[in-house]
CSV table of C-alpha atoms and ligand atoms in Angstrom, one decimal:
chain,number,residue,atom,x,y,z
A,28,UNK,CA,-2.3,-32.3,-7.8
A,29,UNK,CA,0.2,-30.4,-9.3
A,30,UNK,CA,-2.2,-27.5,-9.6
A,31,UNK,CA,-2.5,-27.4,-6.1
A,32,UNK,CA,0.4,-28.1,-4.6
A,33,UNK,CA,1.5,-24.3,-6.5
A,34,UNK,CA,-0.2,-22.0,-3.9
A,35,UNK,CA,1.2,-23.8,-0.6
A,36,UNK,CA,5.0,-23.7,-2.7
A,37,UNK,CA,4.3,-19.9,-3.3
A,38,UNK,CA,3.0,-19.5,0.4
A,39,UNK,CA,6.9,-21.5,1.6
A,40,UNK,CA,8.3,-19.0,-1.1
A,41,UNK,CA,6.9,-16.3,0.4
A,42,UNK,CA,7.5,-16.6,4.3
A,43,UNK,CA,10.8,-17.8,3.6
A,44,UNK,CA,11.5,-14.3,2.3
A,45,UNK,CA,10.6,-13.1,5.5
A,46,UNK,CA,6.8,-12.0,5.3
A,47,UNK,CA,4.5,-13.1,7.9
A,48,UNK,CA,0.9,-14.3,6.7
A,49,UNK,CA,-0.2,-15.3,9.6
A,50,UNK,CA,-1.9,-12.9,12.3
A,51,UNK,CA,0.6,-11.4,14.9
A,52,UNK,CA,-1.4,-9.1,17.3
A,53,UNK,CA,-2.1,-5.8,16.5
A,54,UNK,CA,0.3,-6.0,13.7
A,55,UNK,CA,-0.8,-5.1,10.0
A,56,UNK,CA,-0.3,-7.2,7.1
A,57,UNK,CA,-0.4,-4.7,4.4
A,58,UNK,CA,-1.6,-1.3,3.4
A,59,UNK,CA,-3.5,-1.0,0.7
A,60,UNK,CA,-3.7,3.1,-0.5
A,61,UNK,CA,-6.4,4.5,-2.5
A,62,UNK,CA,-7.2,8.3,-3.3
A,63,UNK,CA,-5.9,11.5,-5.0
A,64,UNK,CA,-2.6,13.3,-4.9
A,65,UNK,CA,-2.4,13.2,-1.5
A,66,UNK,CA,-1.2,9.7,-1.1
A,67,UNK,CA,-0.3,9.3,-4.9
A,68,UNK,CA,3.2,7.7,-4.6
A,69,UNK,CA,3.7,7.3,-8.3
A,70,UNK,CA,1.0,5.8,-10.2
A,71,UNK,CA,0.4,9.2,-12.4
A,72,UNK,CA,4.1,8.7,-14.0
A,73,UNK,CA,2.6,5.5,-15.7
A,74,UNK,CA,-0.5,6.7,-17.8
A,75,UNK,CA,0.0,7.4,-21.2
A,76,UNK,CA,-2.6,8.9,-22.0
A,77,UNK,CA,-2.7,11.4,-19.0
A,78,UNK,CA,-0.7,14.7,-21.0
A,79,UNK,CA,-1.6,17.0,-18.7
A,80,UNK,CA,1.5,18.3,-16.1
A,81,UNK,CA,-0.9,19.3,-13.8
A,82,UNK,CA,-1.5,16.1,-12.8
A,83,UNK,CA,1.9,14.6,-12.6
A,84,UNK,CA,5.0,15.6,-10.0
A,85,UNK,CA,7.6,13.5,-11.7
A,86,UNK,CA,9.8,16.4,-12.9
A,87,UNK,CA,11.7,18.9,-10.5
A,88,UNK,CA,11.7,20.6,-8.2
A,89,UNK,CA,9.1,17.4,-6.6
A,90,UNK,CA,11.2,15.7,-4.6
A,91,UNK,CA,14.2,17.7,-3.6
A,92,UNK,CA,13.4,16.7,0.3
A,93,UNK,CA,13.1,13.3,-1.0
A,94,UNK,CA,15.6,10.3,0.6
A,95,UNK,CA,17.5,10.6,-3.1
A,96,UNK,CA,16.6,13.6,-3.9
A,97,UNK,CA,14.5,13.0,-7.0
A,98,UNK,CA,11.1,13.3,-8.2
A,99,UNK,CA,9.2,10.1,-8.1
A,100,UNK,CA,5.8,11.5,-8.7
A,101,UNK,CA,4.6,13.0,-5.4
A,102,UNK,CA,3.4,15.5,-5.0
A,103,UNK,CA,5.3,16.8,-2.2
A,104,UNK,CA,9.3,18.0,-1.9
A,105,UNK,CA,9.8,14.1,0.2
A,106,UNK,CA,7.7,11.9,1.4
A,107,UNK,CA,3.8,12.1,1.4
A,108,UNK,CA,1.1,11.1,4.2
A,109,UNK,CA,0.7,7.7,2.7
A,110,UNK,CA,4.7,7.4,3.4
A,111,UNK,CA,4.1,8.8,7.1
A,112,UNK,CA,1.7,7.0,8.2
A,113,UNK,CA,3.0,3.4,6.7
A,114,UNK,CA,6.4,4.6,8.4
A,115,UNK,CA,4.2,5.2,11.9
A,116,UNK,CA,3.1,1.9,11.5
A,117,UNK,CA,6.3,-0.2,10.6
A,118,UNK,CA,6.9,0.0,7.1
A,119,UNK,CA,9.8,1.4,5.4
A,120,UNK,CA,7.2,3.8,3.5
A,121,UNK,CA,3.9,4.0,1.7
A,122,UNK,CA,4.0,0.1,-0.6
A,123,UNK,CA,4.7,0.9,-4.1
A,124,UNK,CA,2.3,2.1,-6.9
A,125,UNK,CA,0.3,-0.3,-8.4
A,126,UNK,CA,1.3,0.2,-12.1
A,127,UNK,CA,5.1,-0.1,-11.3
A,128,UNK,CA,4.6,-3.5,-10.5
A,129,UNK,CA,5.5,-6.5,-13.2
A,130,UNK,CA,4.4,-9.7,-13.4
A,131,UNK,CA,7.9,-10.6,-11.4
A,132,UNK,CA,7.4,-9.2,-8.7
A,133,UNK,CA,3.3,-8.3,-8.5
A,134,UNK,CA,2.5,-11.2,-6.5
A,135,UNK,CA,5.0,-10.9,-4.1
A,136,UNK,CA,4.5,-7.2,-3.2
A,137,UNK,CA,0.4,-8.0,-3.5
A,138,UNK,CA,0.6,-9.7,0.2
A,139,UNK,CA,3.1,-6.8,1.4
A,140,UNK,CA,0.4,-3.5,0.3
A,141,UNK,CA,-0.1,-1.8,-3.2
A,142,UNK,CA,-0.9,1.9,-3.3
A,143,UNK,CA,-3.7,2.5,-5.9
A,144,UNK,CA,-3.8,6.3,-5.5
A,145,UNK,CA,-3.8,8.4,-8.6
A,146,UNK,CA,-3.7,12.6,-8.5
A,147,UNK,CA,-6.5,14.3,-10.2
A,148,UNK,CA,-9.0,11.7,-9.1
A,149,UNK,CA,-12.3,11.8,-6.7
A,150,UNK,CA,-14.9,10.3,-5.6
A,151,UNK,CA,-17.5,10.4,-8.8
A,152,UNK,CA,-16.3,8.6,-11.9
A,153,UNK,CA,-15.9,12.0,-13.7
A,154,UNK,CA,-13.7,13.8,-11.1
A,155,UNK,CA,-9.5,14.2,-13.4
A,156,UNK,CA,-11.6,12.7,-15.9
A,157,UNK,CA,-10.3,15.4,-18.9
A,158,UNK,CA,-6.8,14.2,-17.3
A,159,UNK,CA,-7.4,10.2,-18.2
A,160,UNK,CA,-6.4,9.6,-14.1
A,161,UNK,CA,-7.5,6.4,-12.5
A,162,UNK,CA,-10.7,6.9,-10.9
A,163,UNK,CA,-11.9,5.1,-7.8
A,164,UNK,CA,-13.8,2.8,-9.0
A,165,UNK,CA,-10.7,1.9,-11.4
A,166,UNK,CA,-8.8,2.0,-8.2
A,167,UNK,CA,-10.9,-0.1,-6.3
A,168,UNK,CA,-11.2,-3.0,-10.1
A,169,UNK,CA,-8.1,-2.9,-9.4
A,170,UNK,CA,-7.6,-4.1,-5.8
A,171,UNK,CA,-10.5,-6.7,-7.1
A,172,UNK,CA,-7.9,-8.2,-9.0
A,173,UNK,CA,-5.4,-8.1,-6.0
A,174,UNK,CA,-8.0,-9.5,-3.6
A,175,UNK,CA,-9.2,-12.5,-6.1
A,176,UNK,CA,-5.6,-13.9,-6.5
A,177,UNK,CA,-5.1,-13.4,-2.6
A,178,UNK,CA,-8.4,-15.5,-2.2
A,179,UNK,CA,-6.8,-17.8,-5.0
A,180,UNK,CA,-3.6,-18.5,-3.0
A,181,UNK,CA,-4.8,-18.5,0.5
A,182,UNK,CA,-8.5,-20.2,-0.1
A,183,UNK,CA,-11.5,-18.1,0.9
A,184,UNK,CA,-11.0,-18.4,5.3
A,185,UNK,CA,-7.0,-17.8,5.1
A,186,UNK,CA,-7.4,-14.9,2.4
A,187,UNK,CA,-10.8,-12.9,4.2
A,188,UNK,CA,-8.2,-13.4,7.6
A,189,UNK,CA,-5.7,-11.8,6.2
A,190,UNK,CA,-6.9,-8.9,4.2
A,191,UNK,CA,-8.7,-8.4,7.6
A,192,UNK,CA,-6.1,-7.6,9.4
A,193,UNK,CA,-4.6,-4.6,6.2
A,194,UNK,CA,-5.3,-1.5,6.9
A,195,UNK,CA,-7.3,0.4,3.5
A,196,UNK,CA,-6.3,3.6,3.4
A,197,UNK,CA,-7.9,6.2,1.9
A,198,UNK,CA,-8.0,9.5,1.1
A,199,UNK,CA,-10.0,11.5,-1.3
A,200,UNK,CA,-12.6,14.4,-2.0
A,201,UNK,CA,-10.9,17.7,-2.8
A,202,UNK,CA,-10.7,17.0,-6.4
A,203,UNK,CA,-14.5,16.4,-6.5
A,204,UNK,CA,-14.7,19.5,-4.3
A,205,UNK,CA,-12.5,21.6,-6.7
A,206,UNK,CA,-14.1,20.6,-10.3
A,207,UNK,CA,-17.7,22.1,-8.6
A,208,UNK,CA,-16.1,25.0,-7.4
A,209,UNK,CA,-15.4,25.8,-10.8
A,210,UNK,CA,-19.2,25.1,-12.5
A,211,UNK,CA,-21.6,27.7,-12.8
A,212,UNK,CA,-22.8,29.5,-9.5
A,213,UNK,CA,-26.5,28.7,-11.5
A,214,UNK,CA,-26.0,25.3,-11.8
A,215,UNK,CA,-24.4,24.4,-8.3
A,216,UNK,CA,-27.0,23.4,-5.6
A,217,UNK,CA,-24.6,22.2,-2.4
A,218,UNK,CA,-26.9,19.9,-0.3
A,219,UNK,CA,-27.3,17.7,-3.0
A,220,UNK,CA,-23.8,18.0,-4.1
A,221,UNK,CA,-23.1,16.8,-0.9
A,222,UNK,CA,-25.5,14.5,-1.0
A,223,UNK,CA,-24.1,12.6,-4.4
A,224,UNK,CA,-20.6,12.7,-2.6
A,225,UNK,CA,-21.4,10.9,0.0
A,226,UNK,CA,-23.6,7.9,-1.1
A,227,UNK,CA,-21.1,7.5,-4.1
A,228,UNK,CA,-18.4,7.1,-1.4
A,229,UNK,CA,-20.5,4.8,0.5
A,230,UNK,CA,-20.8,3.0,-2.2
A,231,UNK,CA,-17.1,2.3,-2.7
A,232,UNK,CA,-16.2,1.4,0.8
A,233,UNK,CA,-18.7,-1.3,0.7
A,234,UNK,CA,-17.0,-2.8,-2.4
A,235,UNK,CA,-13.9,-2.5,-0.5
A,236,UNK,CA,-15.8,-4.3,2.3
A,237,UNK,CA,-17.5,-6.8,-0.2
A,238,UNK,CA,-14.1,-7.4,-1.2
A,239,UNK,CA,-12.2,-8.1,2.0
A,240,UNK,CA,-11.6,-5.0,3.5
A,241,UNK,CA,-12.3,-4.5,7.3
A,242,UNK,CA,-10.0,-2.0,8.6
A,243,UNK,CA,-10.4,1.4,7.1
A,244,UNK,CA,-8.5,4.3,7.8
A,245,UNK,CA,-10.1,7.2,6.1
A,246,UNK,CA,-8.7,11.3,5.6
A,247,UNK,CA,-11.4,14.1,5.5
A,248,UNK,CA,-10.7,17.0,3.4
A,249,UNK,CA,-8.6,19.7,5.1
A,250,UNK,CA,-10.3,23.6,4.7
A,251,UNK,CA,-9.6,23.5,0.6
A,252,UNK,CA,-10.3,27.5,0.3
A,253,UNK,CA,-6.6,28.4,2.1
A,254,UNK,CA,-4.4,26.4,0.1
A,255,UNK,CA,-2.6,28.7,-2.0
A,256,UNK,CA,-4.3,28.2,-5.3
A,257,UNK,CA,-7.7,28.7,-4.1
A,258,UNK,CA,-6.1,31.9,-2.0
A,259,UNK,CA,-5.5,33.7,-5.2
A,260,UNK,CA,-9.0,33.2,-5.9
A,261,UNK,CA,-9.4,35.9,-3.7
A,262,UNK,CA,-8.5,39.5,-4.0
A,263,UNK,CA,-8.8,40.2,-0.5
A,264,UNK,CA,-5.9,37.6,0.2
A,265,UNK,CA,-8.2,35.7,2.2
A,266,UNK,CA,-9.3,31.9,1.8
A,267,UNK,CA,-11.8,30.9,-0.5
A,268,UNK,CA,-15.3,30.7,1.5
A,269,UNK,CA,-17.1,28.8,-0.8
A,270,UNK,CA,-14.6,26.0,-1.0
A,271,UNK,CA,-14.3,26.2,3.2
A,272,UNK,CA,-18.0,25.9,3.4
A,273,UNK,CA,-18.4,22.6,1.4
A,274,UNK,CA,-14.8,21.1,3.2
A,275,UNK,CA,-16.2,21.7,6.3
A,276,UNK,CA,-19.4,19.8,5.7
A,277,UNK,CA,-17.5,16.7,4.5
A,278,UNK,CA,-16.1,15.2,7.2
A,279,UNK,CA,-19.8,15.3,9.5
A,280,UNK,CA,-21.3,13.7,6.9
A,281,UNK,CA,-18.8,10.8,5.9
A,282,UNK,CA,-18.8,10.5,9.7
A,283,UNK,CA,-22.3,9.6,9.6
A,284,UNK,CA,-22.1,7.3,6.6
A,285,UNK,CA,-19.3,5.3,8.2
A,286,UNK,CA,-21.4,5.0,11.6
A,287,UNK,CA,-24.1,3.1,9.5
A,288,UNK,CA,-21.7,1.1,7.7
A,289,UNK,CA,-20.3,0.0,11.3
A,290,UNK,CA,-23.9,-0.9,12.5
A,291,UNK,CA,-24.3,-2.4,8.9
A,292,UNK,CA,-22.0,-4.6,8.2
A,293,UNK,CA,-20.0,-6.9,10.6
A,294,UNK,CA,-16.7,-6.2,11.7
A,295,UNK,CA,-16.4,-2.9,10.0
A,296,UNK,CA,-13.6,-1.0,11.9
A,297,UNK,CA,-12.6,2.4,10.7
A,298,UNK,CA,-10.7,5.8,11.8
A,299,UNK,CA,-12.0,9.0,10.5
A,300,UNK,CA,-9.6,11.8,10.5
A,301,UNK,CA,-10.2,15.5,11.2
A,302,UNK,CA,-8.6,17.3,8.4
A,303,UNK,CA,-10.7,20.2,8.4
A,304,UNK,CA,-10.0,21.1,12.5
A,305,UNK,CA,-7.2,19.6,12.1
A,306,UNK,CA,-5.7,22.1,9.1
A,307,UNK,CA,-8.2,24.6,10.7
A,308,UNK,CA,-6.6,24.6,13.9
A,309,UNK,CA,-2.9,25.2,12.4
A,310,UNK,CA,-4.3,28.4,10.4
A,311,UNK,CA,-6.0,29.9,13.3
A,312,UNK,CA,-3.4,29.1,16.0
A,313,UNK,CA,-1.9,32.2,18.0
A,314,UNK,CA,1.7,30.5,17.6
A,315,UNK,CA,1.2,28.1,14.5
A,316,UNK,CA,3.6,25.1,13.4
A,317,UNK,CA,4.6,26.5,10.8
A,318,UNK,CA,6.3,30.3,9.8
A,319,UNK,CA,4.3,30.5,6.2
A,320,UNK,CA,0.8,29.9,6.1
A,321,UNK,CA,-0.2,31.5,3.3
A,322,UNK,CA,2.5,31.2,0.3
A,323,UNK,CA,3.4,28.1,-1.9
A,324,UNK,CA,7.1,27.2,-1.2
A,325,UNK,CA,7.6,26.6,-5.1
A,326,UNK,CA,5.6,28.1,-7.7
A,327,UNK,CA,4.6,31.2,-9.3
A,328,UNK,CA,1.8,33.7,-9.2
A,329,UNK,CA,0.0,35.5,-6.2
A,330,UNK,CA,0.8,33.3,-2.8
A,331,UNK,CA,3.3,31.1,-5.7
A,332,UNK,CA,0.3,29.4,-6.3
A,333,UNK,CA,-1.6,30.1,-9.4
A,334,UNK,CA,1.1,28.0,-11.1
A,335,UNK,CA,2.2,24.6,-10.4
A,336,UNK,CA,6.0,24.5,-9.1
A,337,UNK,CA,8.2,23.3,-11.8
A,338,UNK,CA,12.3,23.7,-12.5
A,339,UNK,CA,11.9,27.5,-13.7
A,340,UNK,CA,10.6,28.7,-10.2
A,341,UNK,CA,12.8,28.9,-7.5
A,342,UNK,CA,11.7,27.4,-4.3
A,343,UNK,CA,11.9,28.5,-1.0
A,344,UNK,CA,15.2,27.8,0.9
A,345,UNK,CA,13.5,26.0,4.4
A,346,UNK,CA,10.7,23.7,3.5
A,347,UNK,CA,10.2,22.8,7.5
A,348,UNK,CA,9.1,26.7,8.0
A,349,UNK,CA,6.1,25.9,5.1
A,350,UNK,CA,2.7,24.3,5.6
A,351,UNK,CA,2.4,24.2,2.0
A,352,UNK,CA,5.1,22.9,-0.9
A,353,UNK,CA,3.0,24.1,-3.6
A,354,UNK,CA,-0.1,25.5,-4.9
A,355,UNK,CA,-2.4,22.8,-3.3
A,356,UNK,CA,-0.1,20.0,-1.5
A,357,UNK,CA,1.0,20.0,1.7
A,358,UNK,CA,5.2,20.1,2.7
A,359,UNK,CA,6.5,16.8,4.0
A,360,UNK,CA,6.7,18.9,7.2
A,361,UNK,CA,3.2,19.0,7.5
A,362,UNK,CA,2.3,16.2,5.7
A,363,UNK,CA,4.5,14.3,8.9
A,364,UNK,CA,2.4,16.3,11.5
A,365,UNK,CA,-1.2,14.9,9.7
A,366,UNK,CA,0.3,11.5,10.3
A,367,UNK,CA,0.9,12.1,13.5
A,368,UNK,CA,-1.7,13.4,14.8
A,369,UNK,CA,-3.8,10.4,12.7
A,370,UNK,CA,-1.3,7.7,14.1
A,371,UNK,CA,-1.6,8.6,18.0
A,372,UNK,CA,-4.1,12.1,18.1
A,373,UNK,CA,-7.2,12.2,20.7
A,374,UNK,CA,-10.6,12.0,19.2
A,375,UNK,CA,-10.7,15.8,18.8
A,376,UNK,CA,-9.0,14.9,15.7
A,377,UNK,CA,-9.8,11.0,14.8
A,378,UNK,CA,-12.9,8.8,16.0
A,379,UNK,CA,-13.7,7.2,17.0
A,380,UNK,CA,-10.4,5.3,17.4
A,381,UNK,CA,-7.1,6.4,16.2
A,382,UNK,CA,-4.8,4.6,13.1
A,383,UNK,CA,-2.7,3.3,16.1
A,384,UNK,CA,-5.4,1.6,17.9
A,385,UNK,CA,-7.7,0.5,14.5
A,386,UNK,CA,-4.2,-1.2,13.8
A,387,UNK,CA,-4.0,-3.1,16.9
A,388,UNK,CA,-7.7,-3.5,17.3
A,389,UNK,CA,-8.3,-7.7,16.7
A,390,UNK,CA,-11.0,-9.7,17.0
B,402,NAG,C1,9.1,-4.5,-9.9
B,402,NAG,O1,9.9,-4.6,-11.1
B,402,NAG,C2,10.0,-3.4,-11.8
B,402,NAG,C3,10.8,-3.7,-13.1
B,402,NAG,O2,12.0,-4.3,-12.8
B,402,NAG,C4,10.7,-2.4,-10.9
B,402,NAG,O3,10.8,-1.2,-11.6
B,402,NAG,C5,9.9,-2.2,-9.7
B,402,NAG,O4,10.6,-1.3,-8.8
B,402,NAG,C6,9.7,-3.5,-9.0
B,402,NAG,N1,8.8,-3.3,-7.8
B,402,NAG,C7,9.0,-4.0,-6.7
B,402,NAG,C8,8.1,-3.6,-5.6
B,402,NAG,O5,9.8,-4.8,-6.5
B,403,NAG,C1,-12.1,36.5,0.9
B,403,NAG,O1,-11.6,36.6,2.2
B,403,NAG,C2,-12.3,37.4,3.1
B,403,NAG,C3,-11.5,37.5,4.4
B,403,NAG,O2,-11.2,36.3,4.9
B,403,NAG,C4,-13.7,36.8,3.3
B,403,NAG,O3,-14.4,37.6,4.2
B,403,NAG,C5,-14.4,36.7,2.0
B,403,NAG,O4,-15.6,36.1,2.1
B,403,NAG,C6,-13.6,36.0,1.0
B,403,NAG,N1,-14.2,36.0,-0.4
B,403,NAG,C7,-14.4,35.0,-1.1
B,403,NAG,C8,-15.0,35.2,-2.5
B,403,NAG,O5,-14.2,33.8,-0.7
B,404,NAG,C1,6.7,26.0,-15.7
B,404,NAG,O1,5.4,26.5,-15.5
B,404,NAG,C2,5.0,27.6,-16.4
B,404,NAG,C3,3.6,28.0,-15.9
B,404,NAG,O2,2.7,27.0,-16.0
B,404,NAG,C4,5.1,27.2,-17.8
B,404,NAG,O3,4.8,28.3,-18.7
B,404,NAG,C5,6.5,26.6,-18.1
B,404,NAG,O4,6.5,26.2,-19.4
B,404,NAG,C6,6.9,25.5,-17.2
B,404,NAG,N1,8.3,25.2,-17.4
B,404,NAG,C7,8.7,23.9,-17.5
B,404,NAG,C8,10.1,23.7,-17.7
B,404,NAG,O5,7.9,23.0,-17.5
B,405,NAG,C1,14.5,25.8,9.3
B,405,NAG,O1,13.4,26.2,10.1
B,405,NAG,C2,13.3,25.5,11.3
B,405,NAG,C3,12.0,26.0,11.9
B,405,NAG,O2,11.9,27.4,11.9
B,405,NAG,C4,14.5,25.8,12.2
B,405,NAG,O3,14.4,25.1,13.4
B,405,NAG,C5,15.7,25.4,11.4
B,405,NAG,O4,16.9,25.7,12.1
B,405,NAG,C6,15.8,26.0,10.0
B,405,NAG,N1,16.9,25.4,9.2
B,405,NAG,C7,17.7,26.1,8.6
B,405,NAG,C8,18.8,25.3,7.8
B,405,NAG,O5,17.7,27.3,8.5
């Protein structure tokens, strides 16, 4: 008796502190963030064994743009496109990273969102592997855990109605894109690259569904070759075809893998966003967003981007004039644009429903 009467205190605990388990139309309960350093709000800072700077932004000049002006481990001058888009759909900004969280206060922000993203990783297990970053599936054991004590507290109906009304957001594949870019012409055959890529992701958004999971809001891969790191790969200056090639194949063919999933399993929502035109379009605009295309705001090296930014480069003075911060991460400039268009774009850029309306879609 005592046992049970635990979860129904903990539930009274936990509205009276103001959060709302129960469904309010086309409201979200949580976010729950999984991917690379793209959404990574943090969760790098925390491994020990991960040595590598490359795969860390906790150390200046990361952050400058940020509310207090610190590095938190984005990797971004402010805010990143998890932060956007939870700010786009009511939330103060992206929920915290997972291994911040202490036994304190884990439960409580469990039923509020958890952001699970870690830089360096990708799709296949092996992807930031040599940088000891938490991989997908790692990502994903870890929202198991998250789910089963949800399921614990709420029993099996109240916790499968909740978690289906969170929005799972995810984005990932550049890293998986990036580590083939760099094996052996020889040993590199695309289509089945490709291929791998695809079924392995397939494979993790139906253990996401399996465990909950219903709304899914996933991120393509923008054009990887023009991002300033992959520019110096070039002597002409130009992006890096062979990396355009492959981005540009990605989001058709996690289009059609999320179609099946949506005949497949029931209730399977998702929004698929258009990176790729969506990056694409920027670059090739006439009158583009943004003043500097081509050149890192902080780092060093042709385009500032053969090194990563850190405290002995200087930076450029207006970060709103930049589409990237450094030598592969977006500005929070354009970073806020991505969440835009995401949060309210036409299907040119997300299908087939935008992040707005996948929030708001109910049964
Ligand atoms: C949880 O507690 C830790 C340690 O006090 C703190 O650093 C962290 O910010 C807290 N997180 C939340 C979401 O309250
Ligand atoms: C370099 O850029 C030029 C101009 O955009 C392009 O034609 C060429 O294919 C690129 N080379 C590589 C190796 O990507
Ligand atoms: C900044 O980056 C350069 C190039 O990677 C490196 O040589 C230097 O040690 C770094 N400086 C700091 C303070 O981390
Ligand atoms: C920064 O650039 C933007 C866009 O070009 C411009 O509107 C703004 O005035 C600039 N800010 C400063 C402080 O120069």
């Amino acid at each position: 008796m005592a046992e049970r009467s635990v979860p129904s205190l903990l539930l009274i605990t936990l509205s009276l502190l103001g959060l709302n388990l129960h469904a309010v139309e086309g409201h979200i309960n949580a976010i729950y963030v999984f991917g690379d350093s793209t959404v990574d709000v943090g969760n790098n800072n925390y491994l020990p064994l991960l040595t590598s700077r490359e795969a860390k932004a906790n150390f200046p000049h990361y952050g400058i743009d940020f509310p207090t002006s610190t590095p938190t481990g984005r990797f971004s001058n402010g805010l990143n496109a998890a932060d956007q888009l939870a700010i786009l759909l009511g939330f103060p900004m992206s929920p915290p990273p997972y291994l911040s969280l202490t036994p304190e206060n884990f439960t409580m922000q469990m039923f509020r969102g958890v952001n699970f993203a870690s830089g360096g990783s990708g799709i296949h297990e092996y992807t930031g592997s040599r940088y000891k970053v938490i991989s997908m599936a790692v990502q994903i054991q870890y929202f198991a855990m998250v789910s089963g004590i949800i399921t614990k507290l709420m029993g099996p109906v109240g916790a499968s109605d909740f978690l289906s009304r969170c929005l799972f957001l995810i984005s990932t594949g550049s890293n998986d894109m990036f580590e083939y870019s760099f094996a052996k012409r020889s040993s590199r055959d695309d289509a089945m690259f490709l291929a791998g890529l695809t079924s392995t992701y397939k494979e993790h958004l139906k253990a996401l569904y399996n465990l909950g999971a219903r709304k899914f809001g996933i991120v393509s891969v923008p054009p990887l070759g023009c991002c300033p790191s992959q520019r110096a790969r070039n002597h002409t200056g130009g992006c890096y075809e062979m990396l355009n090639g492959l981005s540009g194949k990605f989001y058709p063919a996690i289009g059609e893998v999320l179609q099946n999933l949506h005949s497949e399993l029931p209730d399977m929502k998702y929004a698929l966003g258009n990176s790729f035109s969506m990056v694409g379009s920027i670059l090739e605009s006439p009158k583009p967003k943004f003043k500097e295309l081509k050149f890192a705001c902080c780092g060093y090296g042709k385009f500032y981007g053969e090194y990563q930014c850190n405290q002995t480069f200087p930076y450029c003075a207006n970060r709103t004039e930049y589409l990237f911060w450094d030598w592969f991460h977006p500005t929070q400039a354009a970073s806020e644009m991505a969440a835009e268009a995401l949060y309210g774009g036409s299907k040119k850029i997300v299908t087939p429903m935008n992040f707005k309306q996948l929030a708001e879609n109910d049964r």
